[in-house]
Amino acid sequence: MTRLPPSPFERTCDCRCPTHHGRHRFTYNDSGCHCRITCATQPTTLLAPHAALFLNYHGDLWTVPTLAADRFDWRRAAPVTTDRNPADSAIARLLRTATAELRQHLS
Ligand SMILES: [Zn+2]
Ligand SMILES: [Zn+2]
């Protein structure tokens, strides 16, 4: 039986963020967070032109605005209400599939 690699929720921050370094990260709108998108705690993320999208621990879709290259405005990270826009629920579904496939692929 193959062992799956640890999920981002089982890992601790490795990006020198002043708030999370060495800790788990379950909330994404901490005002002091400077986590990078490549942080070990960051779930599989879709980079869009002005924002990044990802699923939180509960599988809910979240978005964070982009400030500059690899800089994100975590204070303004927020959940996306997927029942209003069919595109958002499609993105959530695709991220769920991509996450599951990647975990198998990387194990
Ligand atoms: Zn952080
Ligand atoms: Zn981090």
PDB file of C-alpha atoms and ligand atoms in Angstrom:
ATOM      1  CA  MET A   1       0.000   0.000   0.000  1.00  0.00           C
ATOM      2  CA  THR A   2       1.418   3.377  -0.946  1.00  0.00           C
ATOM      3  CA  ARG A   3       1.580   6.100   1.647  1.00  0.00           C
ATOM      4  CA  LEU A   4       0.211   9.446   0.630  1.00  0.00           C
ATOM      5  CA  PRO A   5       2.450  12.471   1.214  1.00  0.00           C
ATOM      6  CA  PRO A   6       1.323  14.777   4.056  1.00  0.00           C
ATOM      7  CA  SER A   7      -1.351  17.270   3.045  1.00  0.00           C
ATOM      8  CA  PRO A   8      -0.689  21.028   3.435  1.00  0.00           C
ATOM      9  CA  PHE A   9      -2.892  20.894   6.545  1.00  0.00           C
ATOM     10  CA  GLU A  10      -0.505  18.398   8.181  1.00  0.00           C
ATOM     11  CA  ARG A  11       2.573  20.475   7.372  1.00  0.00           C
ATOM     12  CA  THR A  12       4.038  23.516   9.101  1.00  0.00           C
ATOM     13  CA  CYS A  13       4.963  26.828   7.498  1.00  0.00           C
ATOM     14  CA  ASP A  14       8.430  26.829   5.928  1.00  0.00           C
ATOM     15  CA  CYS A  15       8.397  30.234   4.211  1.00  0.00           C
ATOM     16  CA  ARG A  16       9.614  32.442   7.085  1.00  0.00           C
ATOM     17  CA  CYS A  17       6.239  34.125   7.508  1.00  0.00           C
ATOM     18  CA  PRO A  18       6.443  36.143  10.764  1.00  0.00           C
ATOM     19  CA  THR A  19       3.061  34.790  11.909  1.00  0.00           C
ATOM     20  CA  HIS A  20       3.214  31.133  10.896  1.00  0.00           C
ATOM     21  CA  HIS A  21       6.824  29.985  10.496  1.00  0.00           C
ATOM     22  CA  GLY A  22       7.086  26.508  12.037  1.00  0.00           C
ATOM     23  CA  ARG A  23       3.343  26.388  12.753  1.00  0.00           C
ATOM     24  CA  HIS A  24       0.267  24.933  11.168  1.00  0.00           C
ATOM     25  CA  ARG A  25      -1.932  27.356   9.265  1.00  0.00           C
ATOM     26  CA  PHE A  26      -5.684  26.870   9.168  1.00  0.00           C
ATOM     27  CA  THR A  27      -6.849  30.464   8.779  1.00  0.00           C
ATOM     28  CA  TYR A  28      -5.905  32.411   5.684  1.00  0.00           C
ATOM     29  CA  ASN A  29      -6.844  35.985   6.621  1.00  0.00           C
ATOM     30  CA  ASP A  30      -4.452  36.593   9.518  1.00  0.00           C
ATOM     31  CA  SER A  31      -3.424  40.251   9.337  1.00  0.00           C
ATOM     32  CA  GLY A  32       0.278  39.496   9.932  1.00  0.00           C
ATOM     33  CA  CYS A  33       0.501  36.662   7.425  1.00  0.00           C
ATOM     34  CA  HIS A  34       3.120  36.981   4.709  1.00  0.00           C
ATOM     35  CA  CYS A  35       3.010  33.373   3.573  1.00  0.00           C
ATOM     36  CA  ARG A  36       4.219  32.686   0.096  1.00  0.00           C
ATOM     37  CA  ILE A  37       2.092  30.740  -2.331  1.00  0.00           C
ATOM     38  CA  THR A  38       4.851  28.097  -2.267  1.00  0.00           C
ATOM     39  CA  CYS A  39       4.601  27.706   1.541  1.00  0.00           C
ATOM     40  CA  ALA A  40       4.246  24.079   2.651  1.00  0.00           C
ATOM     41  CA  THR A  41       0.934  25.014   4.307  1.00  0.00           C
ATOM     42  CA  GLN A  42      -0.633  26.392   1.128  1.00  0.00           C
ATOM     43  CA  PRO A  43      -3.190  24.050  -0.456  1.00  0.00           C
ATOM     44  CA  THR A  44      -3.160  23.350  -4.204  1.00  0.00           C
ATOM     45  CA  THR A  45      -3.706  26.797  -5.665  1.00  0.00           C
ATOM     46  CA  LEU A  46      -5.012  28.151  -8.923  1.00  0.00           C
ATOM     47  CA  LEU A  47      -3.223  31.349  -9.917  1.00  0.00           C
ATOM     48  CA  ALA A  48      -5.548  33.691 -11.773  1.00  0.00           C
ATOM     49  CA  PRO A  49      -4.590  37.136 -13.154  1.00  0.00           C
ATOM     50  CA  HIS A  50      -5.519  39.175 -10.033  1.00  0.00           C
ATOM     51  CA  ALA A  51      -6.151  36.561  -7.375  1.00  0.00           C
ATOM     52  CA  ALA A  52      -5.357  33.036  -6.293  1.00  0.00           C
ATOM     53  CA  LEU A  53      -7.986  30.411  -5.527  1.00  0.00           C
ATOM     54  CA  PHE A  54      -7.703  27.380  -3.264  1.00  0.00           C
ATOM     55  CA  LEU A  55      -9.740  25.074  -1.020  1.00  0.00           C
ATOM     56  CA  ASN A  56      -9.487  25.332   2.749  1.00  0.00           C
ATOM     57  CA  TYR A  57      -9.384  22.412   5.200  1.00  0.00           C
ATOM     58  CA  HIS A  58     -13.142  21.910   4.860  1.00  0.00           C
ATOM     59  CA  GLY A  59     -13.040  21.989   1.051  1.00  0.00           C
ATOM     60  CA  ASP A  60     -14.528  25.482   0.820  1.00  0.00           C
ATOM     61  CA  LEU A  61     -13.308  27.738  -1.982  1.00  0.00           C
ATOM     62  CA  TRP A  62     -11.239  30.767  -0.881  1.00  0.00           C
ATOM     63  CA  THR A  63      -9.688  33.602  -2.814  1.00  0.00           C
ATOM     64  CA  VAL A  64      -6.814  35.951  -2.019  1.00  0.00           C
ATOM     65  CA  PRO A  65      -5.995  39.117  -4.027  1.00  0.00           C
ATOM     66  CA  THR A  66      -2.571  39.369  -5.680  1.00  0.00           C
ATOM     67  CA  LEU A  67      -0.408  42.358  -4.647  1.00  0.00           C
ATOM     68  CA  ALA A  68       2.686  41.700  -6.767  1.00  0.00           C
ATOM     69  CA  ALA A  69       4.673  38.715  -7.974  1.00  0.00           C
ATOM     70  CA  ASP A  70       4.364  36.058  -5.247  1.00  0.00           C
ATOM     71  CA  ARG A  71       2.887  38.625  -2.820  1.00  0.00           C
ATOM     72  CA  PHE A  72      -0.685  38.186  -1.664  1.00  0.00           C
ATOM     73  CA  ASP A  73      -2.989  40.318   0.459  1.00  0.00           C
ATOM     74  CA  TRP A  74      -3.866  37.709   3.089  1.00  0.00           C
ATOM     75  CA  ARG A  75      -5.804  40.235   5.191  1.00  0.00           C
ATOM     76  CA  ARG A  76      -8.335  40.319   2.350  1.00  0.00           C
ATOM     77  CA  ALA A  77      -8.468  36.559   1.793  1.00  0.00           C
ATOM     78  CA  ALA A  78     -12.095  35.424   1.968  1.00  0.00           C
ATOM     79  CA  PRO A  79     -14.348  32.480   1.268  1.00  0.00           C
ATOM     80  CA  VAL A  80     -16.164  32.466  -2.065  1.00  0.00           C
ATOM     81  CA  THR A  81     -19.891  31.803  -2.019  1.00  0.00           C
ATOM     82  CA  THR A  82     -20.036  29.117  -4.683  1.00  0.00           C
ATOM     83  CA  ASP A  83     -23.829  28.838  -4.850  1.00  0.00           C
ATOM     84  CA  ARG A  84     -24.142  32.251  -6.555  1.00  0.00           C
ATOM     85  CA  ASN A  85     -21.884  31.672  -9.514  1.00  0.00           C
ATOM     86  CA  PRO A  86     -21.724  28.339 -11.398  1.00  0.00           C
ATOM     87  CA  ALA A  87     -18.129  29.164 -12.453  1.00  0.00           C
ATOM     88  CA  ASP A  88     -17.057  29.219  -8.810  1.00  0.00           C
ATOM     89  CA  SER A  89     -18.523  25.819  -8.050  1.00  0.00           C
ATOM     90  CA  ALA A  90     -16.859  24.485 -11.223  1.00  0.00           C
ATOM     91  CA  ILE A  91     -13.506  25.869 -10.021  1.00  0.00           C
ATOM     92  CA  ALA A  92     -14.017  24.321  -6.578  1.00  0.00           C
ATOM     93  CA  ARG A  93     -14.785  20.967  -8.211  1.00  0.00           C
ATOM     94  CA  LEU A  94     -11.702  21.181 -10.459  1.00  0.00           C
ATOM     95  CA  LEU A  95      -9.460  22.053  -7.512  1.00  0.00           C
ATOM     96  CA  ARG A  96     -10.874  19.106  -5.549  1.00  0.00           C
ATOM     97  CA  THR A  97     -10.111  16.771  -8.475  1.00  0.00           C
ATOM     98  CA  ALA A  98      -6.656  18.273  -9.064  1.00  0.00           C
ATOM     99  CA  THR A  99      -5.763  17.950  -5.371  1.00  0.00           C
ATOM    100  CA  ALA A 100      -6.798  14.286  -5.250  1.00  0.00           C
ATOM    101  CA  GLU A 101      -4.995  13.453  -8.510  1.00  0.00           C
ATOM    102  CA  LEU A 102      -1.827  15.270  -7.432  1.00  0.00           C
ATOM    103  CA  ARG A 103      -1.688  13.435  -4.106  1.00  0.00           C
ATOM    104  CA  GLN A 104      -1.865  10.096  -5.970  1.00  0.00           C
ATOM    105  CA  HIS A 105       0.663  11.277  -8.550  1.00  0.00           C
ATOM    106  CA  LEU A 106       3.171  12.506  -5.942  1.00  0.00           C
ATOM    107  CA  SER A 107       2.908   9.491  -3.635  1.00  0.00           C
TER     108      SER A 107
HETATM  109 ZN    ZN B   1       1.645  33.086   7.161  1.00  0.00          ZN
HETATM  110 ZN    ZN B   2       4.198  30.118   5.312  1.00  0.00          ZN
END
